[in-house]
PDB file of C-alpha atoms in Angstrom:
ATOM      1  CA  GLU A 138      -0.153   0.136  -0.064  1.00 54.00           C
ATOM      2  CA  THR A 139       1.143   3.584  -0.741  1.00 70.00           C
ATOM      3  CA  GLY A 140       0.788   7.170   0.067  1.00 93.00           C
ATOM      4  CA  VAL A 141      -1.298   8.017   3.879  1.00 96.00           C
ATOM      5  CA  THR A 142      -4.514   5.845   4.410  1.00 96.00           C
ATOM      6  CA  GLN A 143      -6.681   6.526   7.045  1.00 97.00           C
ATOM      7  CA  THR A 144      -9.725   4.375   8.541  1.00 97.00           C
ATOM      8  CA  PRO A 145     -12.361   4.472   8.969  1.00 97.00           C
ATOM      9  CA  ARG A 146     -13.785   6.754   5.801  1.00 95.00           C
ATOM     10  CA  HIS A 147     -16.934   7.282   7.455  1.00 96.00           C
ATOM     11  CA  LEU A 148     -17.900   7.063  11.296  1.00 96.00           C
ATOM     12  CA  VAL A 149     -21.141   7.993  13.059  1.00 95.00           C
ATOM     13  CA  MET A 150     -21.034   8.127  16.807  1.00 92.00           C
ATOM     14  CA  GLY A 151     -23.126   9.352  19.672  1.00 90.00           C
ATOM     15  CA  MET A 152     -22.068  11.584  21.988  1.00 88.00           C
ATOM     16  CA  THR A 153     -20.911   9.246  24.726  1.00 87.00           C
ATOM     17  CA  ASN A 154     -19.473   6.969  22.662  1.00 88.00           C
ATOM     18  CA  LYS A 155     -15.652   6.671  22.653  1.00 93.00           C
ATOM     19  CA  LYS A 156     -13.867   5.885  19.055  1.00 95.00           C
ATOM     20  CA  SER A 157     -10.442   6.297  17.488  1.00 97.00           C
ATOM     21  CA  LEU A 158      -9.616   7.305  13.952  1.00 98.00           C
ATOM     22  CA  LYS A 159      -6.325   5.428  12.606  1.00 98.00           C
ATOM     23  CA  CYS A 160      -3.686   6.985  10.004  1.00 98.00           C
ATOM     24  CA  GLU A 161      -0.743   5.269   8.130  1.00 97.00           C
ATOM     25  CA  GLN A 162       1.727   6.870   6.209  1.00 97.00           C
ATOM     26  CA  HIS A 163       3.827   4.676   3.660  1.00 95.00           C
ATOM     27  CA  LEU A 164       6.113   7.613   2.602  1.00 95.00           C
ATOM     28  CA  GLY A 165       8.952   7.138   4.952  1.00 94.00           C
ATOM     29  CA  HIS A 166       8.130  10.433   6.561  1.00 94.00           C
ATOM     30  CA  ASN A 167       8.646  11.710   9.982  1.00 92.00           C
ATOM     31  CA  ALA A 168       6.562  13.988  10.753  1.00 92.00           C
ATOM     32  CA  MET A 169       2.266  13.680  10.676  1.00 94.00           C
ATOM     33  CA  TYR A 170      -0.532  16.014  11.179  1.00 93.00           C
ATOM     34  CA  TRP A 171      -4.289  16.139  11.912  1.00 95.00           C
ATOM     35  CA  TYR A 172      -6.670  18.625  10.528  1.00 95.00           C
ATOM     36  CA  LYS A 173     -10.021  19.308  10.611  1.00 95.00           C
ATOM     37  CA  GLN A 174     -12.279  20.441   7.638  1.00 95.00           C
ATOM     38  CA  SER A 175     -15.451  21.679   8.776  1.00 92.00           C
ATOM     39  CA  ALA A 176     -18.340  23.135   5.985  1.00 85.00           C
ATOM     40  CA  LYS A 177     -17.793  26.446   5.149  1.00 76.00           C
ATOM     41  CA  LYS A 178     -14.605  26.892   7.239  1.00 82.00           C
ATOM     42  CA  PRO A 179     -10.797  27.254   6.368  1.00 82.00           C
ATOM     43  CA  LEU A 180      -8.866  23.812   7.064  1.00 89.00           C
ATOM     44  CA  GLU A 181      -7.930  23.869  10.793  1.00 89.00           C
ATOM     45  CA  LEU A 182      -4.390  22.023  11.924  1.00 90.00           C
ATOM     46  CA  MET A 183      -5.326  20.228  15.296  1.00 92.00           C
ATOM     47  CA  PHE A 184      -1.720  18.334  16.090  1.00 92.00           C
ATOM     48  CA  VAL A 185       1.601  17.945  15.004  1.00 91.00           C
ATOM     49  CA  TYR A 186       3.826  15.425  15.664  1.00 92.00           C
ATOM     50  CA  SER A 187       7.623  15.702  14.105  1.00 87.00           C
ATOM     51  CA  LEU A 188       9.891  12.876  14.921  1.00 81.00           C
ATOM     52  CA  GLU A 189       7.217  11.359  17.154  1.00 79.00           C
ATOM     53  CA  GLU A 190       7.099  14.183  19.465  1.00 84.00           C
ATOM     54  CA  ARG A 191       3.996  16.402  19.665  1.00 85.00           C
ATOM     55  CA  VAL A 192       5.107  19.960  18.836  1.00 81.00           C
ATOM     56  CA  GLU A 193       2.008  21.676  18.511  1.00 77.00           C
ATOM     57  CA  ASN A 194      -1.373  21.687  19.655  1.00 76.00           C
ATOM     58  CA  ASN A 195      -3.718  24.318  18.477  1.00 73.00           C
ATOM     59  CA  SER A 196      -5.575  24.872  21.567  1.00 85.00           C
ATOM     60  CA  VAL A 197      -8.048  21.671  20.694  1.00 92.00           C
ATOM     61  CA  PRO A 198     -10.743  20.686  23.265  1.00 93.00           C
ATOM     62  CA  SER A 199      -9.230  17.753  25.762  1.00 93.00           C
ATOM     63  CA  ARG A 200     -11.845  15.431  24.025  1.00 95.00           C
ATOM     64  CA  PHE A 201      -9.763  15.104  20.993  1.00 96.00           C
ATOM     65  CA  SER A 202      -6.497  13.125  22.216  1.00 95.00           C
ATOM     66  CA  PRO A 203      -3.607  12.115  19.826  1.00 95.00           C
ATOM     67  CA  GLU A 204      -1.091   9.375  19.909  1.00 95.00           C
ATOM     68  CA  CYS A 205       1.813   8.859  17.455  1.00 94.00           C
ATOM     69  CA  PRO A 206       3.278   5.431  18.601  1.00 94.00           C
ATOM     70  CA  ASN A 207       5.782   5.622  15.535  1.00 93.00           C
ATOM     71  CA  SER A 208       6.440   7.577  12.715  1.00 92.00           C
ATOM     72  CA  SER A 209       4.537   5.857  10.325  1.00 95.00           C
ATOM     73  CA  HIS A 210       1.169   5.466  12.603  1.00 96.00           C
ATOM     74  CA  LEU A 211      -1.111   8.485  14.160  1.00 97.00           C
ATOM     75  CA  PHE A 212      -4.576   8.086  15.860  1.00 97.00           C
ATOM     76  CA  LEU A 213      -7.159  10.495  17.181  1.00 97.00           C
ATOM     77  CA  HIS A 214      -8.945   9.334  20.269  1.00 97.00           C
ATOM     78  CA  LEU A 215     -12.419  10.627  20.532  1.00 96.00           C
ATOM     79  CA  HIS A 216     -14.645  10.649  23.259  1.00 93.00           C
ATOM     80  CA  THR A 217     -17.849  12.740  24.481  1.00 93.00           C
ATOM     81  CA  LEU A 218     -18.201  14.808  21.322  1.00 93.00           C
ATOM     82  CA  GLN A 219     -20.654  17.502  20.628  1.00 94.00           C
ATOM     83  CA  PRO A 220     -22.182  17.784  17.381  1.00 94.00           C
ATOM     84  CA  GLU A 221     -20.362  20.666  16.353  1.00 93.00           C
ATOM     85  CA  ASP A 222     -17.289  18.136  16.122  1.00 95.00           C
ATOM     86  CA  SER A 223     -19.079  16.630  12.880  1.00 96.00           C
ATOM     87  CA  ALA A 224     -16.414  17.280  10.293  1.00 96.00           C
ATOM     88  CA  LEU A 225     -13.914  15.915   8.034  1.00 96.00           C
ATOM     89  CA  TYR A 226     -10.480  14.830   9.775  1.00 97.00           C
ATOM     90  CA  LEU A 227      -7.601  15.009   7.470  1.00 97.00           C
ATOM     91  CA  CYS A 228      -4.411  13.192   8.466  1.00 97.00           C
ATOM     92  CA  ALA A 229      -1.044  14.404   6.176  1.00 95.00           C
ATOM     93  CA  SER A 230       2.442  13.594   6.628  1.00 95.00           C
ATOM     94  CA  SER A 231       5.730  15.034   5.402  1.00 93.00           C
ATOM     95  CA  GLN A 232       9.235  15.384   6.284  1.00 91.00           C
ATOM     96  CA  ALA A 233       9.949  17.557   9.139  1.00 85.00           C
ATOM     97  CA  GLN A 234      11.481  20.727   9.137  1.00 79.00           C
ATOM     98  CA  THR A 235      11.793  21.183   5.332  1.00 83.00           C
ATOM     99  CA  LEU A 236       9.328  22.748   2.787  1.00 82.00           C
ATOM    100  CA  ASP A 237       8.643  19.549   1.244  1.00 85.00           C
ATOM    101  CA  THR A 238       5.152  18.878   0.319  1.00 89.00           C
ATOM    102  CA  GLN A 239       2.721  17.427   2.862  1.00 92.00           C
ATOM    103  CA  TYR A 240       0.482  14.511   1.672  1.00 94.00           C
ATOM    104  CA  PHE A 241      -2.972  13.932   2.662  1.00 95.00           C
ATOM    105  CA  GLY A 242      -5.029  10.917   3.240  1.00 95.00           C
ATOM    106  CA  PRO A 243      -8.722  10.727   2.293  1.00 94.00           C
ATOM    107  CA  GLY A 244      -9.959  11.827   5.534  1.00 95.00           C
ATOM    108  CA  THR A 245     -12.609  10.359   7.849  1.00 97.00           C
ATOM    109  CA  ARG A 246     -15.638  11.951   7.426  1.00 96.00           C
ATOM    110  CA  LEU A 247     -17.316  12.071  11.044  1.00 96.00           C
ATOM    111  CA  THR A 248     -20.924  12.866  12.130  1.00 96.00           C
ATOM    112  CA  VAL A 249     -21.774  13.002  16.040  1.00 94.00           C
ATOM    113  CA  LEU A 250     -25.459  12.923  16.757  1.00 92.00           C
TER     114      LEU A 250
ATOM    115  CA  ALA B 181       1.871  36.105  10.236  1.00 77.00           C
ATOM    116  CA  GLN B 182       1.196  33.723   7.123  1.00 86.00           C
ATOM    117  CA  LYS B 183      -1.618  34.367   4.965  1.00 92.00           C
ATOM    118  CA  ILE B 184      -2.915  33.045   1.901  1.00 95.00           C
ATOM    119  CA  THR B 185      -5.826  34.811  -0.103  1.00 96.00           C
ATOM    120  CA  GLN B 186      -7.994  32.926  -2.750  1.00 96.00           C
ATOM    121  CA  THR B 187     -10.432  35.732  -3.924  1.00 96.00           C
ATOM    122  CA  GLN B 188     -12.632  33.641  -6.046  1.00 95.00           C
ATOM    123  CA  PRO B 189     -15.086  31.454  -4.281  1.00 94.00           C
ATOM    124  CA  GLY B 190     -16.422  29.840  -7.323  1.00 95.00           C
ATOM    125  CA  MET B 191     -15.609  29.605 -11.235  1.00 96.00           C
ATOM    126  CA  PHE B 192     -17.540  28.153 -14.144  1.00 97.00           C
ATOM    127  CA  VAL B 193     -15.415  27.235 -17.244  1.00 97.00           C
ATOM    128  CA  GLN B 194     -16.285  25.686 -20.674  1.00 97.00           C
ATOM    129  CA  GLU B 195     -14.806  22.526 -20.971  1.00 97.00           C
ATOM    130  CA  LYS B 196     -11.223  22.543 -23.127  1.00 97.00           C
ATOM    131  CA  GLU B 197     -10.832  26.008 -22.027  1.00 97.00           C
ATOM    132  CA  ALA B 198      -7.582  27.249 -19.783  1.00 97.00           C
ATOM    133  CA  VAL B 199      -8.319  28.259 -16.347  1.00 97.00           C
ATOM    134  CA  THR B 200      -6.549  30.476 -13.837  1.00 98.00           C
ATOM    135  CA  LEU B 201      -7.075  30.079  -9.897  1.00 98.00           C
ATOM    136  CA  ASP B 202      -5.787  33.340  -8.241  1.00 98.00           C
ATOM    137  CA  CYS B 203      -3.546  33.056  -4.861  1.00 98.00           C
ATOM    138  CA  THR B 204      -1.860  35.510  -3.135  1.00 98.00           C
ATOM    139  CA  TYR B 205       0.235  35.218  -0.062  1.00 97.00           C
ATOM    140  CA  ASP B 206       2.094  37.023   2.374  1.00 95.00           C
ATOM    141  CA  THR B 207       4.850  36.242   4.909  1.00 91.00           C
ATOM    142  CA  SER B 208       8.205  37.626   6.550  1.00 88.00           C
ATOM    143  CA  ASP B 209       9.967  34.685   6.077  1.00 86.00           C
ATOM    144  CA  PRO B 210      12.374  34.386   3.029  1.00 84.00           C
ATOM    145  CA  SER B 211      12.147  30.742   2.524  1.00 87.00           C
ATOM    146  CA  TYR B 212       8.986  29.335   1.854  1.00 92.00           C
ATOM    147  CA  GLY B 213       6.971  26.772  -0.458  1.00 93.00           C
ATOM    148  CA  LEU B 214       3.858  27.152  -2.308  1.00 96.00           C
ATOM    149  CA  PHE B 215       1.288  24.203  -3.288  1.00 95.00           C
ATOM    150  CA  TRP B 216      -2.002  23.586  -4.998  1.00 97.00           C
ATOM    151  CA  TYR B 217      -4.296  20.845  -3.861  1.00 97.00           C
ATOM    152  CA  LYS B 218      -7.215  19.632  -5.559  1.00 97.00           C
ATOM    153  CA  GLN B 219     -10.176  18.285  -3.441  1.00 95.00           C
ATOM    154  CA  PRO B 220     -12.902  16.399  -5.297  1.00 95.00           C
ATOM    155  CA  SER B 221     -16.141  15.600  -3.372  1.00 91.00           C
ATOM    156  CA  SER B 222     -14.566  12.491  -2.051  1.00 89.00           C
ATOM    157  CA  GLY B 223     -12.713  14.764   0.373  1.00 90.00           C
ATOM    158  CA  GLU B 224      -9.186  13.700  -0.475  1.00 90.00           C
ATOM    159  CA  MET B 225      -6.798  16.334  -0.663  1.00 93.00           C
ATOM    160  CA  ILE B 226      -4.632  15.714  -3.878  1.00 95.00           C
ATOM    161  CA  PHE B 227      -1.176  17.484  -4.236  1.00 95.00           C
ATOM    162  CA  LEU B 228      -0.985  18.995  -7.885  1.00 97.00           C
ATOM    163  CA  ILE B 229       2.082  21.365  -7.695  1.00 96.00           C
ATOM    164  CA  TYR B 230       4.856  22.921  -5.744  1.00 95.00           C
ATOM    165  CA  GLN B 231       6.810  25.819  -6.318  1.00 95.00           C
ATOM    166  CA  GLY B 232       9.780  26.801  -4.077  1.00 93.00           C
ATOM    167  CA  SER B 233      10.623  30.387  -3.034  1.00 92.00           C
ATOM    168  CA  TYR B 234      13.839  30.314  -4.636  1.00 91.00           C
ATOM    169  CA  ASP B 235      13.124  28.496  -7.623  1.00 90.00           C
ATOM    170  CA  GLN B 236      13.776  30.378 -10.745  1.00 87.00           C
ATOM    171  CA  GLN B 237      11.126  29.009 -13.133  1.00 92.00           C
ATOM    172  CA  ASN B 238       7.707  28.467 -12.997  1.00 94.00           C
ATOM    173  CA  ALA B 239       6.618  24.979 -11.640  1.00 94.00           C
ATOM    174  CA  THR B 240       4.541  22.521 -14.282  1.00 95.00           C
ATOM    175  CA  GLU B 241       3.273  19.064 -13.929  1.00 95.00           C
ATOM    176  CA  GLY B 242       1.264  18.044 -17.251  1.00 96.00           C
ATOM    177  CA  ARG B 243      -1.945  20.447 -17.423  1.00 97.00           C
ATOM    178  CA  TYR B 244      -0.645  22.552 -14.318  1.00 97.00           C
ATOM    179  CA  SER B 245       1.673  25.368 -14.322  1.00 97.00           C
ATOM    180  CA  LEU B 246       2.211  27.810 -11.461  1.00 97.00           C
ATOM    181  CA  ASN B 247       2.327  31.379 -12.562  1.00 96.00           C
ATOM    182  CA  PHE B 248       4.639  32.716  -9.758  1.00 95.00           C
ATOM    183  CA  GLN B 249       5.271  36.318  -9.123  1.00 95.00           C
ATOM    184  CA  LYS B 250       7.518  36.946  -6.397  1.00 93.00           C
ATOM    185  CA  ALA B 251       7.582  40.380  -6.204  1.00 93.00           C
ATOM    186  CA  ARG B 252       3.853  40.698  -6.591  1.00 95.00           C
ATOM    187  CA  LYS B 253       3.633  37.606  -4.040  1.00 95.00           C
ATOM    188  CA  SER B 254       0.827  35.890  -6.076  1.00 97.00           C
ATOM    189  CA  ALA B 255       0.896  32.073  -7.028  1.00 97.00           C
ATOM    190  CA  ASN B 256      -1.813  31.578  -9.498  1.00 98.00           C
ATOM    191  CA  LEU B 257      -2.494  27.860 -10.690  1.00 98.00           C
ATOM    192  CA  VAL B 258      -3.171  27.414 -14.732  1.00 98.00           C
ATOM    193  CA  ILE B 259      -4.944  24.567 -15.766  1.00 98.00           C
ATOM    194  CA  SER B 260      -4.763  24.334 -19.503  1.00 96.00           C
ATOM    195  CA  ALA B 261      -7.569  22.271 -21.500  1.00 95.00           C
ATOM    196  CA  SER B 262      -9.701  21.659 -18.720  1.00 97.00           C
ATOM    197  CA  GLN B 263     -11.921  18.531 -18.418  1.00 97.00           C
ATOM    198  CA  LEU B 264     -15.094  17.594 -16.622  1.00 97.00           C
ATOM    199  CA  GLY B 265     -12.659  15.732 -14.024  1.00 96.00           C
ATOM    200  CA  ASP B 266     -11.411  19.026 -12.954  1.00 98.00           C
ATOM    201  CA  SER B 267     -14.492  20.310 -11.395  1.00 98.00           C
ATOM    202  CA  ALA B 268     -13.348  20.436  -7.458  1.00 97.00           C
ATOM    203  CA  MET B 269     -12.299  22.708  -4.581  1.00 96.00           C
ATOM    204  CA  TYR B 270      -8.858  24.117  -5.329  1.00 98.00           C
ATOM    205  CA  PHE B 271      -6.969  25.434  -2.398  1.00 97.00           C
ATOM    206  CA  CYS B 272      -3.599  27.335  -1.980  1.00 97.00           C
ATOM    207  CA  ALA B 273      -1.154  26.710   0.446  1.00 95.00           C
ATOM    208  CA  MET B 274       2.137  27.785   1.542  1.00 95.00           C
ATOM    209  CA  ARG B 275       4.601  26.192   3.766  1.00 92.00           C
ATOM    210  CA  THR B 276       6.858  28.111   5.979  1.00 87.00           C
ATOM    211  CA  ILE B 277       9.743  27.523   8.578  1.00 79.00           C
ATOM    212  CA  SER B 278      10.501  30.442  10.879  1.00 70.00           C
ATOM    213  CA  ASN B 279      14.189  31.050  12.179  1.00 68.00           C
ATOM    214  CA  PHE B 280      13.258  29.280  15.314  1.00 67.00           C
ATOM    215  CA  GLY B 281      12.356  26.138  13.445  1.00 67.00           C
ATOM    216  CA  ASN B 282       8.692  26.042  13.726  1.00 70.00           C
ATOM    217  CA  GLU B 283       7.119  24.845  10.619  1.00 76.00           C
ATOM    218  CA  LYS B 284       3.444  26.094   9.413  1.00 81.00           C
ATOM    219  CA  LEU B 285       1.308  25.270   6.531  1.00 86.00           C
ATOM    220  CA  THR B 286      -1.550  27.637   5.981  1.00 90.00           C
ATOM    221  CA  PHE B 287      -4.367  27.266   3.433  1.00 93.00           C
ATOM    222  CA  GLY B 288      -6.364  29.400   1.663  1.00 94.00           C
ATOM    223  CA  THR B 289     -10.498  29.462   1.542  1.00 93.00           C
ATOM    224  CA  GLY B 290     -10.345  27.694  -1.738  1.00 95.00           C
ATOM    225  CA  THR B 291     -11.978  27.896  -5.058  1.00 97.00           C
ATOM    226  CA  ARG B 292     -14.548  25.953  -6.362  1.00 97.00           C
ATOM    227  CA  LEU B 293     -14.131  25.047  -9.999  1.00 98.00           C
ATOM    228  CA  THR B 294     -16.856  23.578 -12.116  1.00 98.00           C
ATOM    229  CA  ILE B 295     -16.337  22.589 -15.654  1.00 97.00           C
ATOM    230  CA  ILE B 296     -19.547  23.040 -18.091  1.00 97.00           C
ATOM    231  CA  PRO B 297     -19.455  20.601 -20.889  1.00 95.00           C
TER     232      PRO B 297
END
């Protein structure tokens, strides 16, 4: 498998559920990112992991919890979400500390009921 | 602060015609990379083309070319011979690395391109 993959592609969950989004990159990169894309809003950077260390957290609510066990895998753990958290969640990877391209996965479309 | 501006929320273009999508940027960092991504209705963000701030020549990738005018801080995307499959949202983005080593990727608000048969 090549590129950046994300699972699941679609997720519907209740506000009391706990779920996790998974991202895997096969590009040999050492930085991974979570973005949130809501309808009619610019893309929002949520978390950055560079060399497996979290280097940025843009004031994301604690109901979103990232995990990066190695340079190829990234998770986003979700718990007690709100309906306004419904969005497309995109994972990306790149070479850290360069101006090289970020490559994106296909995204997980999340709906919170 | 980094900023990307895309002033065309939507465009309609006849099939087989060329189309130019506008993008202007603002940064105080001397080194930066400029990108264009295509996002079809499926949601995937597809990388199209890259231009480095020190590149002398405009980038080209097949039917895509980037009209880079550094003095004007513009990085317009040109799609030649448009096809129905080009209908999508198009995002301009800029990646910078500060003197402290902080990297940032900033996106514009996007342009929705619709190709008319």
